[in-house]
Amino acid sequence: MAAKTGVLVIGASGQIGTELVMGLRAIYGNDNVIASDLKTASTEVLESGPFEQLDVMDRERLNQIVGQYNVGQVYLLAALLSATAEQKVMPAWNLNMYGLFYVLEMAKERIIDKVFWPSSIAVFGPNTPKLNTPQSTITEPTTVYGISKLAGERWCEYYHNRYGVDVRSLRYPGLIGYKSNPGGGTTDYAVDIFHKAVAGTPFECFLSENTRLPMMYMPDAIRATIGIMEAESEKVLLRSSYNISGFDFTPAELANEIRKHIPEFEISYNPDFRQEIADGWPSSIDDSVARQDWNWNNEYSLEMMTKDMLSHLAEKVI
Ligand code: NAD
Ligand code: SER
């Protein structure tokens, strides 16, 4: 049987998908990486390769696209994120769980070979050790998003152990990039702040000034994602999900870093419902297991990311 050369990204028009599709196309070739989403994609994605409109809840259409493009790998990014999910509890549960089941079932039936599915630091909760949160620790999430991610991790491991499904997963921290806007998370402030700084507008933060959260710059997240998918199967010992870490900061620390480049930048604080979500999450993450198992290593520091974000966003303004 011919090798399955297609790589399908579901949820490709979101914050991660917009960058992941381009990273995958650079490796597998433009025509082999199919972007798909409910909504249309960025110009760069649309002009460089195939795009298909897809609701992941429509199993028939999902099967049809997988067959049409001879898909072997699926990156499943479609989900409702933490803040949106609290406003839409049942839709979030249904999308975050059934989307995953449909893709895992295709892998179980050997229609596809390999699955990437992202988990999150949201699997942790208020009773988890906050500093250098270990790989294996208390996971008692208090949000629908966190509960769906924890259940998803358990199901990934189950499908691997019971059916031999090759599924790989990362617990992303808050992700920051300049190419697209974030989609309804609690860490979104850390992207919005850069847009306001470059526009010369004061920024009102929805988290309090000392809320420390784990974060990562998008190029590192894309490298980690492709890295775990490319790793030899024997090295991916955990089939639930790996902790990965970049750096951590508070809104006040990020504002200070931005002020090194834009001294007049102003920030104020007006915490809303997202504060409670953030308060239940770790401040920093221990990712030594990922480093040991499949040689994960982050490259960007807070300083490097801030400089890079500001220069790219300034180019967009010009
Ligand atoms: P996003 O909200 O920016 O993008 C999600 C995309 O999925 C959107 O383009 C949306 O239109 C699409 N989508 C929604 N419902 C769909 C459906 N039924 N069928 C097809 N597409 C649908 O999210 P993101 O930040 O790119 O996150 C992608 C994944 O990574 C999610 O699983 C998220 O939980 C996880 N994650 C993200 C972060 C982060 O900081 N961005 C952190 C941890 C985990
Ligand atoms: N950045 C994500 C969120 O805030 C974490 O999974 O929802």
Short mmCIF file of C-alpha atoms and ligand atoms in Angstrom, two decimals:
data_model
loop_
_atom_site.label_atom_id
_atom_site.label_comp_id
_atom_site.label_asym_id
_atom_site.label_seq_id
_atom_site.Cartn_x
_atom_site.Cartn_y
_atom_site.Cartn_z
CA MET A 1 0.00 0.00 0.00
CA ALA A 2 1.26 3.52 -0.87
CA ALA A 3 2.64 5.54 2.07
CA LYS A 4 0.15 8.01 3.49
CA THR A 5 1.82 11.31 2.68
CA GLY A 6 -0.92 13.75 3.73
CA VAL A 7 -0.69 15.79 6.93
CA LEU A 8 -4.01 17.25 8.10
CA VAL A 9 -4.18 20.18 10.52
CA ILE A 10 -7.65 20.60 12.07
CA GLY A 11 -8.19 24.05 13.60
CA ALA A 12 -5.57 25.49 11.25
CA SER A 13 -6.88 29.07 11.30
CA GLY A 14 -6.21 29.59 15.00
CA GLN A 15 -3.24 30.97 16.91
CA ILE A 16 -1.13 27.81 16.70
CA GLY A 17 -2.44 26.41 13.42
CA THR A 18 -1.57 29.53 11.45
CA GLU A 19 2.12 28.99 12.29
CA LEU A 20 2.15 25.20 12.52
CA VAL A 21 0.81 24.76 8.96
CA MET A 22 3.68 26.85 7.58
CA GLY A 23 6.22 24.91 9.69
CA LEU A 24 4.83 21.59 8.46
CA ARG A 25 4.72 22.74 4.82
CA ALA A 26 8.42 23.65 5.01
CA ILE A 27 9.14 20.02 5.97
CA TYR A 28 6.57 17.90 4.12
CA GLY A 29 5.92 20.11 1.08
CA ASN A 30 3.12 22.62 0.52
CA ASP A 31 0.77 20.25 -1.27
CA ASN A 32 1.01 17.54 1.41
CA VAL A 33 -0.13 19.70 4.33
CA ILE A 34 -3.86 20.30 4.34
CA ALA A 35 -5.10 23.17 6.48
CA SER A 36 -8.69 22.82 7.70
CA ASP A 37 -10.97 24.85 9.93
CA LEU A 38 -14.52 26.11 10.37
CA LYS A 39 -13.32 29.56 9.35
CA THR A 40 -11.04 30.67 6.54
CA ALA A 41 -7.26 30.76 7.01
CA SER A 42 -4.56 33.44 6.79
CA THR A 43 -3.52 34.63 3.33
CA GLU A 44 -0.14 32.92 3.78
CA VAL A 45 -1.83 29.56 4.51
CA LEU A 46 -4.42 29.94 1.74
CA GLU A 47 -1.88 30.89 -0.90
CA SER A 48 0.74 28.27 -0.06
CA GLY A 49 -1.26 25.02 -0.13
CA PRO A 50 -4.62 23.25 0.25
CA PHE A 51 -7.33 24.50 2.61
CA GLU A 52 -10.59 22.67 3.34
CA GLN A 53 -13.52 23.94 5.34
CA LEU A 54 -14.17 21.33 8.03
CA ASP A 55 -16.23 21.01 11.18
CA VAL A 56 -14.39 18.26 13.08
CA MET A 57 -17.76 17.17 14.51
CA ASP A 58 -18.82 16.17 10.98
CA ARG A 59 -17.29 12.67 10.84
CA GLU A 60 -18.36 12.02 7.27
CA ARG A 61 -16.58 15.13 5.98
CA LEU A 62 -13.54 14.33 8.12
CA ASN A 63 -13.35 10.83 6.62
CA GLN A 64 -13.77 12.23 3.12
CA ILE A 65 -10.87 14.72 3.51
CA VAL A 66 -8.62 12.05 5.05
CA GLY A 67 -9.31 9.74 2.10
CA GLN A 68 -9.05 12.44 -0.56
CA TYR A 69 -5.59 13.59 0.59
CA ASN A 70 -4.21 10.20 1.67
CA VAL A 71 -3.72 11.54 5.20
CA GLY A 72 -1.34 9.71 7.55
CA GLN A 73 -0.84 12.32 10.28
CA VAL A 74 -3.47 14.48 11.98
CA TYR A 75 -2.72 17.52 14.15
CA LEU A 76 -5.96 18.18 16.04
CA LEU A 77 -6.00 21.79 17.27
CA ALA A 78 -9.73 22.56 17.21
CA ALA A 79 -10.93 23.30 20.74
CA LEU A 80 -12.59 25.96 22.87
CA LEU A 81 -9.99 27.54 25.16
CA SER A 82 -10.21 28.20 28.88
CA ALA A 83 -12.02 31.54 29.05
CA THR A 84 -14.49 30.83 26.21
CA ALA A 85 -15.16 27.35 27.58
CA GLU A 86 -16.31 28.79 30.92
CA GLN A 87 -18.95 30.75 28.98
CA LYS A 88 -19.95 27.76 26.79
CA VAL A 89 -19.63 24.74 29.03
CA MET A 90 -21.40 21.98 27.11
CA PRO A 91 -20.26 23.08 23.61
CA ALA A 92 -16.69 23.15 24.96
CA TRP A 93 -16.97 19.68 26.47
CA ASN A 94 -18.52 18.28 23.28
CA LEU A 95 -15.95 19.79 20.91
CA ASN A 96 -12.91 19.15 23.10
CA MET A 97 -13.87 15.50 23.75
CA TYR A 98 -15.71 14.28 20.64
CA GLY A 99 -13.27 15.92 18.23
CA LEU A 100 -10.56 13.89 19.95
CA PHE A 101 -12.58 10.65 19.94
CA TYR A 102 -13.30 10.91 16.21
CA VAL A 103 -9.60 11.29 15.41
CA LEU A 104 -8.48 8.58 17.86
CA GLU A 105 -11.06 6.20 16.39
CA MET A 106 -9.61 6.77 12.90
CA ALA A 107 -6.16 5.90 14.27
CA LYS A 108 -7.57 2.82 16.02
CA GLU A 109 -9.04 1.68 12.69
CA ARG A 110 -5.62 2.36 11.07
CA ILE A 111 -7.19 4.86 8.66
CA ILE A 112 -4.49 7.28 9.87
CA ASP A 113 -1.08 6.47 11.38
CA LYS A 114 -0.25 9.21 13.88
CA VAL A 115 -2.04 11.86 15.96
CA PHE A 116 -0.91 15.06 17.66
CA TRP A 117 -3.29 16.50 20.25
CA PRO A 118 -2.39 19.37 22.59
CA SER A 119 -3.09 19.37 26.29
CA SER A 120 -2.46 22.35 28.57
CA ILE A 121 -1.21 23.57 31.93
CA ALA A 122 -4.96 23.77 32.65
CA VAL A 123 -4.88 20.08 33.67
CA PHE A 124 -3.43 21.29 36.96
CA GLY A 125 -5.52 22.96 39.65
CA PRO A 126 -5.40 24.93 42.89
CA ASN A 127 -4.06 21.92 44.85
CA THR A 128 -1.14 21.34 42.48
CA PRO A 129 2.34 22.52 43.61
CA LYS A 130 2.67 25.89 41.89
CA LEU A 131 6.44 26.19 41.50
CA ASN A 132 8.26 23.94 39.04
CA THR A 133 5.13 21.82 38.73
CA PRO A 134 6.35 18.26 38.07
CA GLN A 135 5.26 15.96 35.25
CA SER A 136 3.30 13.70 37.60
CA THR A 137 1.49 15.47 40.41
CA ILE A 138 -1.98 16.42 41.63
CA THR A 139 -4.29 17.10 38.68
CA GLU A 140 -7.59 18.44 40.00
CA PRO A 141 -8.64 21.05 37.40
CA THR A 142 -11.56 23.34 38.26
CA THR A 143 -12.45 24.57 34.74
CA VAL A 144 -14.37 22.76 32.01
CA TYR A 145 -11.36 23.32 29.74
CA GLY A 146 -8.96 21.75 32.27
CA ILE A 147 -11.31 18.82 32.90
CA SER A 148 -11.60 18.20 29.14
CA LYS A 149 -7.80 18.32 28.72
CA LEU A 150 -7.21 15.94 31.62
CA ALA A 151 -9.84 13.51 30.31
CA GLY A 152 -8.25 13.83 26.84
CA GLU A 153 -4.83 12.90 28.25
CA ARG A 154 -6.30 9.79 29.87
CA TRP A 155 -8.03 8.80 26.62
CA CYS A 156 -4.83 9.30 24.59
CA GLU A 157 -2.95 6.98 26.92
CA TYR A 158 -5.84 4.49 26.84
CA TYR A 159 -5.95 4.36 23.03
CA HIS A 160 -2.17 3.88 22.95
CA ASN A 161 -2.12 1.11 25.57
CA ARG A 162 -5.25 -0.70 24.43
CA TYR A 163 -5.17 -0.23 20.65
CA GLY A 164 -1.54 0.68 19.88
CA VAL A 165 -2.51 4.16 18.63
CA ASP A 166 0.52 6.38 17.96
CA VAL A 167 -0.68 9.54 19.71
CA ARG A 168 1.63 12.26 21.03
CA SER A 169 0.83 15.26 23.18
CA LEU A 170 2.26 18.33 24.91
CA ARG A 171 0.92 20.37 27.81
CA TYR A 172 1.44 23.80 26.24
CA PRO A 173 1.87 26.78 28.56
CA GLY A 174 0.46 30.17 27.42
CA LEU A 175 1.66 30.73 23.86
CA ILE A 176 2.74 34.08 22.44
CA GLY A 177 3.15 34.92 18.75
CA TYR A 178 2.76 37.85 16.38
CA LYS A 179 1.22 36.11 13.36
CA SER A 180 -2.32 35.65 14.68
CA ASN A 181 -4.51 36.64 17.58
CA PRO A 182 -5.23 34.23 20.43
CA GLY A 183 -8.61 32.50 20.62
CA GLY A 184 -10.21 33.00 24.04
CA GLY A 185 -7.65 31.86 26.61
CA THR A 186 -6.61 33.14 30.02
CA THR A 187 -3.07 33.85 28.80
CA ASP A 188 -4.27 36.03 25.88
CA TYR A 189 -3.26 39.23 27.69
CA ALA A 190 0.38 38.37 26.99
CA VAL A 191 -0.27 38.76 23.25
CA ASP A 192 -2.68 41.73 23.42
CA ILE A 193 -0.20 43.72 25.50
CA PHE A 194 2.31 43.75 22.61
CA HIS A 195 -0.27 45.04 20.12
CA LYS A 196 -1.20 47.89 22.48
CA ALA A 197 2.45 48.72 23.20
CA VAL A 198 3.30 48.97 19.50
CA ALA A 199 0.16 51.04 18.80
CA GLY A 200 1.19 53.46 21.58
CA THR A 201 -2.06 52.76 23.50
CA PRO A 202 -2.31 52.16 27.27
CA PHE A 203 -3.08 48.53 28.15
CA GLU A 204 -5.66 47.38 30.72
CA CYS A 205 -4.75 43.89 31.93
CA PHE A 206 -7.49 41.42 32.94
CA LEU A 207 -5.10 39.68 35.35
CA SER A 208 -3.54 41.24 38.46
CA GLU A 209 0.01 42.54 38.27
CA ASN A 210 1.60 39.67 40.24
CA THR A 211 -0.09 36.72 38.49
CA ARG A 212 2.81 34.53 37.44
CA LEU A 213 2.12 32.03 34.64
CA PRO A 214 4.25 29.71 32.47
CA MET A 215 4.59 30.96 28.88
CA MET A 216 6.38 30.11 25.64
CA TYR A 217 7.24 31.90 22.40
CA MET A 218 5.51 30.38 19.36
CA PRO A 219 8.68 29.32 17.46
CA ASP A 220 9.60 27.12 20.44
CA ALA A 221 6.06 25.69 20.58
CA ILE A 222 6.13 24.83 16.87
CA ARG A 223 9.57 23.17 17.26
CA ALA A 224 8.30 21.17 20.25
CA THR A 225 5.19 20.07 18.35
CA ILE A 226 7.03 18.91 15.26
CA GLY A 227 9.86 17.58 17.47
CA ILE A 228 7.67 15.18 19.44
CA MET A 229 5.92 14.02 16.25
CA GLU A 230 9.28 13.36 14.55
CA ALA A 231 10.83 11.64 17.60
CA GLU A 232 11.42 7.90 17.39
CA SER A 233 8.42 6.10 18.81
CA GLU A 234 10.52 4.35 21.50
CA LYS A 235 11.55 7.73 22.91
CA VAL A 236 8.00 8.94 23.44
CA LEU A 237 7.49 7.06 26.67
CA LEU A 238 4.52 9.11 27.89
CA ARG A 239 1.39 8.80 25.79
CA SER A 240 -0.73 11.02 28.04
CA SER A 241 1.03 14.40 27.64
CA TYR A 242 4.44 15.97 28.35
CA ASN A 243 5.09 19.12 30.41
CA ILE A 244 7.04 21.64 28.33
CA SER A 245 8.33 24.98 29.51
CA GLY A 246 9.75 28.20 28.12
CA PHE A 247 9.80 30.89 30.82
CA ASP A 248 7.41 32.50 33.29
CA PHE A 249 6.51 36.08 34.17
CA THR A 250 3.88 38.32 35.75
CA PRO A 251 2.05 41.07 33.83
CA ALA A 252 4.15 43.65 35.70
CA GLU A 253 7.40 41.92 34.69
CA LEU A 254 6.29 41.72 31.05
CA ALA A 255 5.35 45.42 31.08
CA ASN A 256 8.81 46.26 32.48
CA GLU A 257 10.48 44.23 29.73
CA ILE A 258 8.42 46.07 27.08
CA ARG A 259 9.38 49.42 28.69
CA LYS A 260 13.05 48.65 27.96
CA HIS A 261 12.06 49.19 24.30
CA ILE A 262 9.06 51.54 24.68
CA PRO A 263 9.68 53.55 27.88
CA GLU A 264 6.36 55.42 27.71
CA PHE A 265 4.27 52.20 27.71
CA GLU A 266 1.46 52.31 30.30
CA ILE A 267 -0.35 49.40 31.96
CA SER A 268 -3.25 49.26 34.45
CA TYR A 269 -4.95 46.27 36.08
CA ASN A 270 -8.64 45.34 36.18
CA PRO A 271 -8.92 41.60 36.96
CA ASP A 272 -12.07 39.81 35.72
CA PHE A 273 -13.33 36.18 35.81
CA ARG A 274 -10.10 35.00 34.18
CA GLN A 275 -8.18 35.84 37.39
CA GLU A 276 -9.73 32.86 39.14
CA ILE A 277 -8.76 30.56 36.28
CA ALA A 278 -5.17 31.85 36.35
CA ASP A 279 -5.01 31.50 40.15
CA GLY A 280 -5.63 27.76 39.78
CA TRP A 281 -2.73 27.24 37.36
CA PRO A 282 1.00 26.70 38.00
CA SER A 283 3.48 29.58 38.06
CA SER A 284 6.30 27.56 36.51
CA ILE A 285 6.72 24.12 34.97
CA ASP A 286 9.34 21.37 35.33
CA ASP A 287 9.79 19.85 31.87
CA SER A 288 12.79 17.64 32.67
CA VAL A 289 10.98 14.47 31.55
CA ALA A 290 10.46 15.82 28.02
CA ARG A 291 14.09 16.97 27.95
CA GLN A 292 15.26 13.52 28.97
CA ASP A 293 12.93 11.39 26.82
CA TRP A 294 13.04 13.12 23.42
CA ASN A 295 15.64 15.89 23.87
CA TRP A 296 13.24 18.83 24.14
CA ASN A 297 14.99 22.17 24.65
CA ASN A 298 13.56 25.69 24.51
CA GLU A 299 15.53 28.48 22.79
CA TYR A 300 13.73 31.72 23.61
CA SER A 301 13.95 33.73 26.85
CA LEU A 302 11.54 36.49 27.88
CA GLU A 303 14.08 39.08 26.71
CA MET A 304 14.55 37.46 23.28
CA MET A 305 10.81 37.02 22.76
CA THR A 306 9.98 40.63 23.71
CA LYS A 307 12.53 42.04 21.28
CA ASP A 308 11.35 39.74 18.47
CA MET A 309 7.61 40.38 19.07
CA LEU A 310 8.06 44.14 19.11
CA SER A 311 10.16 44.26 15.97
CA HIS A 312 7.75 42.03 13.98
CA LEU A 313 4.66 43.93 15.13
CA ALA A 314 6.34 47.27 14.39
CA GLU A 315 6.94 46.05 10.80
CA LYS A 316 3.21 45.25 10.49
CA VAL A 317 2.27 48.77 11.67
CA ILE A 318 4.59 50.36 9.09
P1 NAD B 1 -7.53 28.99 18.66
O1 NAD B 1 -8.82 29.22 19.35
O2 NAD B 1 -6.72 30.14 18.25
O3 NAD B 1 -7.76 28.08 17.37
C1 NAD B 1 -8.66 27.00 17.35
C2 NAD B 1 -9.20 26.89 15.94
O4 NAD B 1 -10.13 25.79 15.93
C3 NAD B 1 -9.97 28.13 15.47
O5 NAD B 1 -9.44 28.60 14.26
C4 NAD B 1 -11.39 27.65 15.30
O6 NAD B 1 -12.09 28.26 14.23
C5 NAD B 1 -11.18 26.16 15.08
N1 NAD B 1 -12.37 25.38 15.39
C6 NAD B 1 -13.24 25.56 16.41
N2 NAD B 1 -14.22 24.66 16.35
C7 NAD B 1 -13.96 23.87 15.28
C8 NAD B 1 -14.61 22.77 14.70
N3 NAD B 1 -15.76 22.29 15.20
N4 NAD B 1 -14.06 22.19 13.62
C9 NAD B 1 -12.91 22.69 13.07
N5 NAD B 1 -12.26 23.74 13.58
C10 NAD B 1 -12.78 24.33 14.66
O7 NAD B 1 -6.68 28.01 19.58
P2 NAD B 1 -5.10 27.77 19.60
O8 NAD B 1 -4.52 28.73 20.58
O9 NAD B 1 -4.56 27.72 18.24
O10 NAD B 1 -5.06 26.34 20.31
C11 NAD B 1 -5.00 25.15 19.57
C12 NAD B 1 -4.97 23.98 20.56
O11 NAD B 1 -3.86 24.15 21.45
C13 NAD B 1 -6.21 23.85 21.43
O12 NAD B 1 -6.47 22.49 21.65
C14 NAD B 1 -5.79 24.50 22.72
O13 NAD B 1 -6.50 23.97 23.81
C15 NAD B 1 -4.33 24.11 22.80
N6 NAD B 1 -3.57 25.02 23.66
C16 NAD B 1 -3.35 26.32 23.28
C17 NAD B 1 -2.62 27.17 24.12
C18 NAD B 1 -2.35 28.60 23.76
O14 NAD B 1 -1.79 29.34 24.58
N7 NAD B 1 -2.70 29.04 22.56
C19 NAD B 1 -2.13 26.68 25.35
C20 NAD B 1 -2.41 25.36 25.70
C21 NAD B 1 -3.11 24.52 24.84
N1 SER B 2 -3.36 29.51 26.86
C1 SER B 2 -4.41 28.59 27.17
C2 SER B 2 -5.57 29.29 27.77
O1 SER B 2 -5.35 30.33 28.36
C3 SER B 2 -3.90 27.53 28.11
O2 SER B 2 -4.33 26.32 27.69
O3 SER B 2 -6.66 28.81 27.67
#
